[in-house]
Short mmCIF file of N, CA and C in Angstrom, two decimals:
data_model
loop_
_atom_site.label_atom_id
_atom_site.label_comp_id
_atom_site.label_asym_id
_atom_site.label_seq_id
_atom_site.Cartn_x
_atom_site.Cartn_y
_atom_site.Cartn_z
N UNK A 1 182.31 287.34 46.99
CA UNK A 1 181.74 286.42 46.03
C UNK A 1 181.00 285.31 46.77
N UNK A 2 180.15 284.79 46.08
CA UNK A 2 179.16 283.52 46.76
C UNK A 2 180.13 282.43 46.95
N UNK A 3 179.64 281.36 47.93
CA UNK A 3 180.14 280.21 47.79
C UNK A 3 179.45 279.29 46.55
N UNK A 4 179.90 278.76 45.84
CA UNK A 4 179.53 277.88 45.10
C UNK A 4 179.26 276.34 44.98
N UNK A 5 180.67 275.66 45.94
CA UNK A 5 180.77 274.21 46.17
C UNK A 5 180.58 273.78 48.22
N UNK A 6 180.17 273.24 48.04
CA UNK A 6 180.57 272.37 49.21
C UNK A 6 181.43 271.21 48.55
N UNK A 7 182.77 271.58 50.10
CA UNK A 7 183.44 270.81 49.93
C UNK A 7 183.50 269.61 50.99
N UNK A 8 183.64 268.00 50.90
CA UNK A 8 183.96 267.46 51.87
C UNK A 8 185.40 266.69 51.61
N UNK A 9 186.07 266.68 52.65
CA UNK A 9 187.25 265.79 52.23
C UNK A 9 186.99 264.02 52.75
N UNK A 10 187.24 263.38 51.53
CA UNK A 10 186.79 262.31 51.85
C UNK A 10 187.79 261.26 52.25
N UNK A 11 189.08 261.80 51.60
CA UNK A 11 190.28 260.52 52.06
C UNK A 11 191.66 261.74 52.01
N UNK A 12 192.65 261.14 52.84
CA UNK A 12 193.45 262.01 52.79
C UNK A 12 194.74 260.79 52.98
N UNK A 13 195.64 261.12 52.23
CA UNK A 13 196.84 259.75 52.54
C UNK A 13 198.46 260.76 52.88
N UNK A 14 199.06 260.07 52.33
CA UNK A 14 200.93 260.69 52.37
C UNK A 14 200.71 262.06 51.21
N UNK A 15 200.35 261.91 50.11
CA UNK A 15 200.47 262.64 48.93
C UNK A 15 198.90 262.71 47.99
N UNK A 16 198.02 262.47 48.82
CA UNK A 16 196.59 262.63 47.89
C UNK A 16 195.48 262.97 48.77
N UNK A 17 195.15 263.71 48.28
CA UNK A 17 193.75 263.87 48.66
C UNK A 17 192.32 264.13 48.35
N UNK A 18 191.29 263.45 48.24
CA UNK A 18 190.10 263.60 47.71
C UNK A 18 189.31 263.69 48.16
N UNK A 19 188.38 265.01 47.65
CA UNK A 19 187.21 265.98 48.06
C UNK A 19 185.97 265.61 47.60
N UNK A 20 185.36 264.85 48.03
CA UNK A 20 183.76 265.51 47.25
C UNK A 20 182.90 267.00 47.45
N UNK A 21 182.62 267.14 46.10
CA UNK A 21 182.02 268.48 46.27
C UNK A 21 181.12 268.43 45.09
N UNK A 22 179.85 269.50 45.98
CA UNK A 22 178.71 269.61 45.92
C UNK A 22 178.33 270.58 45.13
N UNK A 23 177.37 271.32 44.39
CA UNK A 23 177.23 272.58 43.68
C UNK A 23 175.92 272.74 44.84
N UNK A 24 176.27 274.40 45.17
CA UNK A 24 175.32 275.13 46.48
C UNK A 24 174.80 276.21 45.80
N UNK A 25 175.36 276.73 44.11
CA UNK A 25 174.87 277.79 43.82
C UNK A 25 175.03 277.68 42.13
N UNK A 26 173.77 277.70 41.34
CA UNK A 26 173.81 277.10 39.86
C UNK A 26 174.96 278.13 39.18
N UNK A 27 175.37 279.40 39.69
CA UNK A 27 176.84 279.48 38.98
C UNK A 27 178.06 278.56 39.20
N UNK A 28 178.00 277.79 39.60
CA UNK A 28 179.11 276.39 40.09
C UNK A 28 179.77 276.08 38.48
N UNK A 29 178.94 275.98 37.83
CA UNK A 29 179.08 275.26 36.65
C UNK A 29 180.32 273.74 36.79
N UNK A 30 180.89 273.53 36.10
CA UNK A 30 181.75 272.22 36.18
C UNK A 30 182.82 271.80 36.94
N UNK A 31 183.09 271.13 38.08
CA UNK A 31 184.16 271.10 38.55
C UNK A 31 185.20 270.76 37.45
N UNK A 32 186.42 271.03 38.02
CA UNK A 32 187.46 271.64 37.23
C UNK A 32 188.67 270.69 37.39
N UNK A 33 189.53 269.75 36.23
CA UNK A 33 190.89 269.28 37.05
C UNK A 33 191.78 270.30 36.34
N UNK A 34 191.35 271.23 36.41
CA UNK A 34 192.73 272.49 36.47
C UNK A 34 193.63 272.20 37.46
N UNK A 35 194.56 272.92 37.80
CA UNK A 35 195.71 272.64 38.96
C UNK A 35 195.41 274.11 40.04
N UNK A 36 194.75 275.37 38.74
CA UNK A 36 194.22 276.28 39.77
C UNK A 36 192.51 276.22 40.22
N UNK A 37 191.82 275.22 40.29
CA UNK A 37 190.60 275.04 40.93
C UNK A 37 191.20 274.10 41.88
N UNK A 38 192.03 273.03 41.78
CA UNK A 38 192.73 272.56 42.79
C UNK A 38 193.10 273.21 43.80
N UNK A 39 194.30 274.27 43.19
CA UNK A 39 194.93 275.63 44.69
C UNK A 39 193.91 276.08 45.02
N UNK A 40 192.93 276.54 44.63
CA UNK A 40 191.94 277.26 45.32
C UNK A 40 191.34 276.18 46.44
N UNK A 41 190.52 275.49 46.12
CA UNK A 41 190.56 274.54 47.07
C UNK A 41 190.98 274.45 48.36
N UNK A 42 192.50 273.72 48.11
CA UNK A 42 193.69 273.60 48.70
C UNK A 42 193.49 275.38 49.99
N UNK A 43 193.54 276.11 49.10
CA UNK A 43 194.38 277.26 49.97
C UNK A 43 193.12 277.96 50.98
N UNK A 44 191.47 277.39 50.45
CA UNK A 44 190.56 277.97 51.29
C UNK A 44 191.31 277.00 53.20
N UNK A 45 192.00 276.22 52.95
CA UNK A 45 192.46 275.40 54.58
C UNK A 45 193.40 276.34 55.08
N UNK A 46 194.14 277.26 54.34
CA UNK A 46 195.38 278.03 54.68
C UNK A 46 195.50 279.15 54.05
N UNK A 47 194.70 280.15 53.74
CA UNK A 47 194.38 281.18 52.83
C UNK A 47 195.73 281.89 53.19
N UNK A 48 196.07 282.42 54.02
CA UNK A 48 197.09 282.92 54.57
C UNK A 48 198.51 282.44 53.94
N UNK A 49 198.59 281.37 53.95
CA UNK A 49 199.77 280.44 53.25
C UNK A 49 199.87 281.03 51.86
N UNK A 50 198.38 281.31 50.94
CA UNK A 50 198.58 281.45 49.33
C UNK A 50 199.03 282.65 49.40
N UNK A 51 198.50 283.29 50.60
CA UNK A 51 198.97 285.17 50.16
C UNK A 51 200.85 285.47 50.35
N UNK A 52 200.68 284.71 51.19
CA UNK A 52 202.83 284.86 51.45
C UNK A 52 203.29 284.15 50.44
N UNK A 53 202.97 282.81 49.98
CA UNK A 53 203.45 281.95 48.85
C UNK A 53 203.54 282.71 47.24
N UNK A 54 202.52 282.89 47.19
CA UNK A 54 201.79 283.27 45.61
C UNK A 54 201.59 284.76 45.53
N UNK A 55 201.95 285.47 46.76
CA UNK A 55 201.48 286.85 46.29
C UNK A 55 200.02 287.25 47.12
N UNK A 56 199.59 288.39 47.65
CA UNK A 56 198.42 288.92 48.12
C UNK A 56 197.63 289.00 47.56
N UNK A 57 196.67 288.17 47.35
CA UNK A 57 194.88 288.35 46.50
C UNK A 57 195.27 287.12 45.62
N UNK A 58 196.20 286.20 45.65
CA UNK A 58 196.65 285.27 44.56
C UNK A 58 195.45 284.56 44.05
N UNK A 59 194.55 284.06 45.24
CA UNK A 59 193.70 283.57 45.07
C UNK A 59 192.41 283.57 43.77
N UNK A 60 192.47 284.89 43.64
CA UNK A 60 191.08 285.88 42.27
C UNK A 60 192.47 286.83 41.53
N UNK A 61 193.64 286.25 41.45
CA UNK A 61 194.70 286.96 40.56
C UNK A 61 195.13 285.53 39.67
N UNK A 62 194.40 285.70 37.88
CA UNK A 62 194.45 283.92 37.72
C UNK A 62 195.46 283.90 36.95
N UNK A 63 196.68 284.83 36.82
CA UNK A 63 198.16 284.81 36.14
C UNK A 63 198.40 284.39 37.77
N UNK A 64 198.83 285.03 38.60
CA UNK A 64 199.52 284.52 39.66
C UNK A 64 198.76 283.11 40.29
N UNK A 65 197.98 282.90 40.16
CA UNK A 65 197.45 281.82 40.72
C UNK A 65 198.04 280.51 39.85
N UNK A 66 197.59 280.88 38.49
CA UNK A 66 198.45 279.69 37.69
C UNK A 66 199.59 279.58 38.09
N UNK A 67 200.53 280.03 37.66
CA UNK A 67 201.53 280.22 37.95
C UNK A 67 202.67 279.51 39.04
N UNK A 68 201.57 279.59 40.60
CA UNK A 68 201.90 278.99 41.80
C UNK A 68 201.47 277.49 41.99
N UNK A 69 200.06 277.58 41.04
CA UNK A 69 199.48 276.25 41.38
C UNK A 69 200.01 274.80 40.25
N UNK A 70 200.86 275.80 39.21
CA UNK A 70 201.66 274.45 38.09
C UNK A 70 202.52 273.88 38.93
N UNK A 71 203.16 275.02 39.96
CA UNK A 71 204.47 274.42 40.70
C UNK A 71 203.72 273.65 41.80
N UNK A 72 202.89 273.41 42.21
CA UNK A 72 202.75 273.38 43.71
C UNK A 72 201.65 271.99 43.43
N UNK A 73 201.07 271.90 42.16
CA UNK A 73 199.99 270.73 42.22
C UNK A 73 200.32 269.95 40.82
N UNK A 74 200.78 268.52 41.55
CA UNK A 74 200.86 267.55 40.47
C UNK A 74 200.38 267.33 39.71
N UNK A 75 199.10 266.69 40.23
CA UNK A 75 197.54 265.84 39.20
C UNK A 75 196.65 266.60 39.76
N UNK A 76 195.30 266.43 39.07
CA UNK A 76 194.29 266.42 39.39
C UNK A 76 193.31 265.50 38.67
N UNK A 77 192.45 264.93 39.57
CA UNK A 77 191.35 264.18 38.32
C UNK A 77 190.51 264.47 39.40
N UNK A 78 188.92 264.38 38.01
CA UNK A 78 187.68 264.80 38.55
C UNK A 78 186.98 263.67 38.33
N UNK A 79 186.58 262.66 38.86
CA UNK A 79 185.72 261.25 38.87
C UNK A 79 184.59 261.66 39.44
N UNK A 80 183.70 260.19 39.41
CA UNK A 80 182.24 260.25 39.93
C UNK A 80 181.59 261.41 39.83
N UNK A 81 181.48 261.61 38.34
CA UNK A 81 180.21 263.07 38.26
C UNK A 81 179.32 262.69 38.13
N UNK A 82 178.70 263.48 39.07
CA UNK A 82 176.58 263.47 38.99
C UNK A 82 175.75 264.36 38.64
N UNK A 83 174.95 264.39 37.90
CA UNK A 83 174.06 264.90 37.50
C UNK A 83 174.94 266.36 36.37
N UNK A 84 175.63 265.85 35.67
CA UNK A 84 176.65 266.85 35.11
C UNK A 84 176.67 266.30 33.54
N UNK A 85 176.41 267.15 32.47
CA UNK A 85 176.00 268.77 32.84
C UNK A 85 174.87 268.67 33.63
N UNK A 86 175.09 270.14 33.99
CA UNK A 86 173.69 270.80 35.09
C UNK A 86 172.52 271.52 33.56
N UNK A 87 171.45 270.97 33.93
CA UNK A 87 170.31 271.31 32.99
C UNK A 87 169.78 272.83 34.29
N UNK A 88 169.97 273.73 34.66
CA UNK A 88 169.26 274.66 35.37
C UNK A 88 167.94 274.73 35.23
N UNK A 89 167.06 274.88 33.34
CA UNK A 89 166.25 275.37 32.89
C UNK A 89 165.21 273.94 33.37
N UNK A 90 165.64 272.62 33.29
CA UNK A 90 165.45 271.39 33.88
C UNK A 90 164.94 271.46 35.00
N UNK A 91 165.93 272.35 35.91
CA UNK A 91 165.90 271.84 37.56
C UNK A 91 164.64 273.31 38.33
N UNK A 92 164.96 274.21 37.39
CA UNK A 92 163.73 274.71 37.41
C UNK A 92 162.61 274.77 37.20
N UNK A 93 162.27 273.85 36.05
CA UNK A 93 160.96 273.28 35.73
C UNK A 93 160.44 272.34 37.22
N UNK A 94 161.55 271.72 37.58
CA UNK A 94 161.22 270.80 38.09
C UNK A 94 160.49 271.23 39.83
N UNK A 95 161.18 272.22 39.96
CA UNK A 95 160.89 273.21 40.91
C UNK A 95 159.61 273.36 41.12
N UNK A 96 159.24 273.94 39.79
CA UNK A 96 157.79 274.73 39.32
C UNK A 96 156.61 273.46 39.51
N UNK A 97 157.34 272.53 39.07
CA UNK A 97 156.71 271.21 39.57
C UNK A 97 155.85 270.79 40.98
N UNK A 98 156.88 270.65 41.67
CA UNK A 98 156.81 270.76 42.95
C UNK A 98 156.07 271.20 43.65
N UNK A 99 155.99 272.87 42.99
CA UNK A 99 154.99 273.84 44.25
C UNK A 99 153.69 273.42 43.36
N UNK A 100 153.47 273.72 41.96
CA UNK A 100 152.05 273.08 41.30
C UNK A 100 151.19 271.95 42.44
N UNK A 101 152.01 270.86 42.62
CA UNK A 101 151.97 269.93 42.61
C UNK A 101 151.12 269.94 44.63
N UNK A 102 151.92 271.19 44.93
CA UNK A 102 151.49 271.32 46.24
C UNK A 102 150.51 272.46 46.60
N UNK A 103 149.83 272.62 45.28
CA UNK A 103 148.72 273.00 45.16
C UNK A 103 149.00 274.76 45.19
N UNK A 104 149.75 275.09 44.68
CA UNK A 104 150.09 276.47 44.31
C UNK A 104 150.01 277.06 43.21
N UNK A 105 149.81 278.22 42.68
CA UNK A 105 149.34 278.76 41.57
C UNK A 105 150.06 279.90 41.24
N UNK A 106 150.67 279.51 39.73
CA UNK A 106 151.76 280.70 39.37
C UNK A 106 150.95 282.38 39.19
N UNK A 107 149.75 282.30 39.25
CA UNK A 107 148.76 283.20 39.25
C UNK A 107 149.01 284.19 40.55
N UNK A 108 149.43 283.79 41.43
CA UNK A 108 149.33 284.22 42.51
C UNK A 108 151.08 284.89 42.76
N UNK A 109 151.39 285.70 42.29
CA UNK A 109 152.47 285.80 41.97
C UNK A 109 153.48 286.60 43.07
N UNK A 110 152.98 286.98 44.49
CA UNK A 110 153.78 286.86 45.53
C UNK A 110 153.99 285.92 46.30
N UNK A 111 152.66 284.94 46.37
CA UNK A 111 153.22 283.26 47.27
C UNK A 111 153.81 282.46 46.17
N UNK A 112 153.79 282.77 44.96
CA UNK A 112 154.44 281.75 44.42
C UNK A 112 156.05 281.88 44.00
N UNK A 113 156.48 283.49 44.23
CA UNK A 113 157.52 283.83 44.11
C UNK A 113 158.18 283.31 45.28
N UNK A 114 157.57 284.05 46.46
CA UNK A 114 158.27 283.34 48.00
C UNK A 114 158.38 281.99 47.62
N UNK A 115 157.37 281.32 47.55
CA UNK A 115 157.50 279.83 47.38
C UNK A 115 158.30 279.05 46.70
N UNK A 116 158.82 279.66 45.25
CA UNK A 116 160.04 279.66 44.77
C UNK A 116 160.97 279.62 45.38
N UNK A 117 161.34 280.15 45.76
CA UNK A 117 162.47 280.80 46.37
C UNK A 117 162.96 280.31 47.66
N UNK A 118 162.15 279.94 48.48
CA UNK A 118 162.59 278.62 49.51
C UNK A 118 162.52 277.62 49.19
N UNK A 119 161.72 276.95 47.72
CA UNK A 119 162.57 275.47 47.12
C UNK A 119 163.66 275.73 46.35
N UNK A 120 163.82 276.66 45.97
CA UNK A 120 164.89 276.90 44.82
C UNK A 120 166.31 277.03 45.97
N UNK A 121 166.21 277.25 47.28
CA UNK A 121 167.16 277.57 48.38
C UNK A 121 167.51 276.16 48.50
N UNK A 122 166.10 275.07 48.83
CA UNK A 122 166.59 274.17 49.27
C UNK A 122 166.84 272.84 48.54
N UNK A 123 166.45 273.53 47.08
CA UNK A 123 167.69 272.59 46.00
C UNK A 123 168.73 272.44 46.09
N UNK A 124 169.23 273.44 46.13
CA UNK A 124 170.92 273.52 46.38
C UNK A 124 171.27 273.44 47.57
N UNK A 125 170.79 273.07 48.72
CA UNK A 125 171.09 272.45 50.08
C UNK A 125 170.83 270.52 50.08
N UNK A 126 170.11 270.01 48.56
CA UNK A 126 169.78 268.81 48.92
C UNK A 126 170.97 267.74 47.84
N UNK A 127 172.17 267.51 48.14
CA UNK A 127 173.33 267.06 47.79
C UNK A 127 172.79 266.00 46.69
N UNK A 128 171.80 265.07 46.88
CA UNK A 128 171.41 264.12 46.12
C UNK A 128 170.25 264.85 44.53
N UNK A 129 170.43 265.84 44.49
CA UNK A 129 169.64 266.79 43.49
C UNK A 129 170.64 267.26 42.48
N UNK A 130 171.86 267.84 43.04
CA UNK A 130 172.99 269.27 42.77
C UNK A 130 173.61 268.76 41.84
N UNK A 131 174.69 269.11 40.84
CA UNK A 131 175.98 268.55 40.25
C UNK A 131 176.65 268.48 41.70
N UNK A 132 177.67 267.19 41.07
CA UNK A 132 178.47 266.90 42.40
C UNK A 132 179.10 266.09 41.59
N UNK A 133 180.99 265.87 42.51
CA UNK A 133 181.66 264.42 41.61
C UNK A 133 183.07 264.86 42.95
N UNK A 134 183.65 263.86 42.58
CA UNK A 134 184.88 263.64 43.43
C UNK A 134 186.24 264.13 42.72
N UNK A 135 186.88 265.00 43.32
CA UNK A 135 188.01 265.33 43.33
C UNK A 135 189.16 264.63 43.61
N UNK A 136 190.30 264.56 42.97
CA UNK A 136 191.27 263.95 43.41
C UNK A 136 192.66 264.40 43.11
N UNK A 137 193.34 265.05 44.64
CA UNK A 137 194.44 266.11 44.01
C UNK A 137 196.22 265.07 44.70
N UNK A 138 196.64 265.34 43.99
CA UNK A 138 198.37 265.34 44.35
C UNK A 138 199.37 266.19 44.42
N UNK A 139 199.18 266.98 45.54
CA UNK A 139 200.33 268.12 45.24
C UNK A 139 201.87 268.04 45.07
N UNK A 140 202.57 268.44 44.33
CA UNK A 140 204.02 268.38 43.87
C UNK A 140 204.35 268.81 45.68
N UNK A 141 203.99 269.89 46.41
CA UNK A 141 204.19 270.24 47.70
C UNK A 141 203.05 269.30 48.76
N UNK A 142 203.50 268.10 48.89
CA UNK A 142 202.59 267.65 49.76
C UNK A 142 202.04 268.24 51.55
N UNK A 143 203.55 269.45 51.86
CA UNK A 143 202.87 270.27 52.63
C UNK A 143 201.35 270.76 52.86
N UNK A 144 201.10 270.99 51.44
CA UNK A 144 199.26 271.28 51.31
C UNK A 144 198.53 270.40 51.96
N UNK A 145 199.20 269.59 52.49
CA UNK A 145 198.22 268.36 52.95
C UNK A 145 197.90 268.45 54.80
N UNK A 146 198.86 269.21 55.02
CA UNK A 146 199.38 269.44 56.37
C UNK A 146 197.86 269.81 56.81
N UNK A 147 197.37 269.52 57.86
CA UNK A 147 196.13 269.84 58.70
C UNK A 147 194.94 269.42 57.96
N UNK A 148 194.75 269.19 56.61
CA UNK A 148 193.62 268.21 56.15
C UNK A 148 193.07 267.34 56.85
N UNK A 149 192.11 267.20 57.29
CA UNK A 149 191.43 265.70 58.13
C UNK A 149 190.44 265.71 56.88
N UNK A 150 190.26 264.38 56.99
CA UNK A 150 189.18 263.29 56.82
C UNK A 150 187.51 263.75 57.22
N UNK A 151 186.79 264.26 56.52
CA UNK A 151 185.14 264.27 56.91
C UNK A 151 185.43 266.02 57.41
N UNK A 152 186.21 266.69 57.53
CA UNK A 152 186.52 268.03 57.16
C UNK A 152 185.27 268.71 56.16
N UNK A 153 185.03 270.16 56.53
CA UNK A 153 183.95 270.25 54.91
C UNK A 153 183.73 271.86 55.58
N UNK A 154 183.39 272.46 54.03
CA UNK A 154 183.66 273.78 54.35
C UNK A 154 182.93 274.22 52.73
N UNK A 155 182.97 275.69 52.44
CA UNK A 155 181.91 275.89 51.25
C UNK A 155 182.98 276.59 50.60
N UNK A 156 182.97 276.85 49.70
CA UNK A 156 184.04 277.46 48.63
C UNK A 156 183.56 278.36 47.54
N UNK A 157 184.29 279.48 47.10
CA UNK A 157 184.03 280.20 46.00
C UNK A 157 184.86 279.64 44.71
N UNK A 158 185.45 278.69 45.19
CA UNK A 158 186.64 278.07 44.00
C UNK A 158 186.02 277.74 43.06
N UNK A 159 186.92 278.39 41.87
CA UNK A 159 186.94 278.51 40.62
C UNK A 159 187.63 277.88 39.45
N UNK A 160 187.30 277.95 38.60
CA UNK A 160 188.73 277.61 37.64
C UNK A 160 188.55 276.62 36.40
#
């Protein structure tokens, strides 16, 4: 499966920790304060950990995933959202914009496809464009917290 979020961890304490994350791929749709978009999260640092904990494949298994992640994650809240909802049909216009604008012509319908297609890449590489908002988790197992650093960041298929 694609990655969808970039994640960064932005603070990490005794029992909390909060992620900002990014949308890298317009199926992202809404970050989530589920408790299983949380584990997912959480378990991309220790994937290994969810499969002995929760079962093998727990991760894309969303009875077993619930299941592990009611016990295992306190809270969740989702603050500081940006640009949310995501307008796609919006951010594609806006696209179309762009190359017009840089003197390209939808007429021309192999440079303008390429041409698409490396702004449309580097939309979702430009953090100040994307949906994005801050995460904020408390696990009932503050173990989860174990090896988290601070400014940490990694891309995710997490769901939920």
């Amino acid at each position: 499966m694609a990655s969808l979020w970039r994640v960064r961890v932005t603070r990490v304490s005794d029992n909390t920790v909060e992620l900002a994350l990014s949308a890298i791929h317009p199926d992202a749709g809404e970050p989530s304060a589920s408790a299983a978009f949380a584990m997912r999260l959480l378990a991309d640092t220790d994937p290994e950990r969810l499969d002995r904990e929760a079962g093998p494949g727990a991760y894309w298994d969303p009875v077993a995933l619930a299941e592990y992640a009611d016990r295992v994650i306190a809270s969740v809240s989702v603050t500081a959202r940006r640009r949310l909802p995501f307008d796609e049909d919006a951010a594609r216009r806006a696209v179309e914009a762009e190359l017009r604008a840089r003197g390209l012509d939808p007429a021309d319908a192999t440079a303008w496809q390429a041409a698409f297609l490396d702004a449309w890449r580097a939309f979702w590489q430009d953090p100040d464009r994307v949906p994005s908002a801050d995460l904020e988790i408390r696990p009932a197992d503050v173990s989860w917290l174990a090896g988290i650093i601070q400014g940490r960041e990694w891309d995710t298929a997490a769901y939920g």
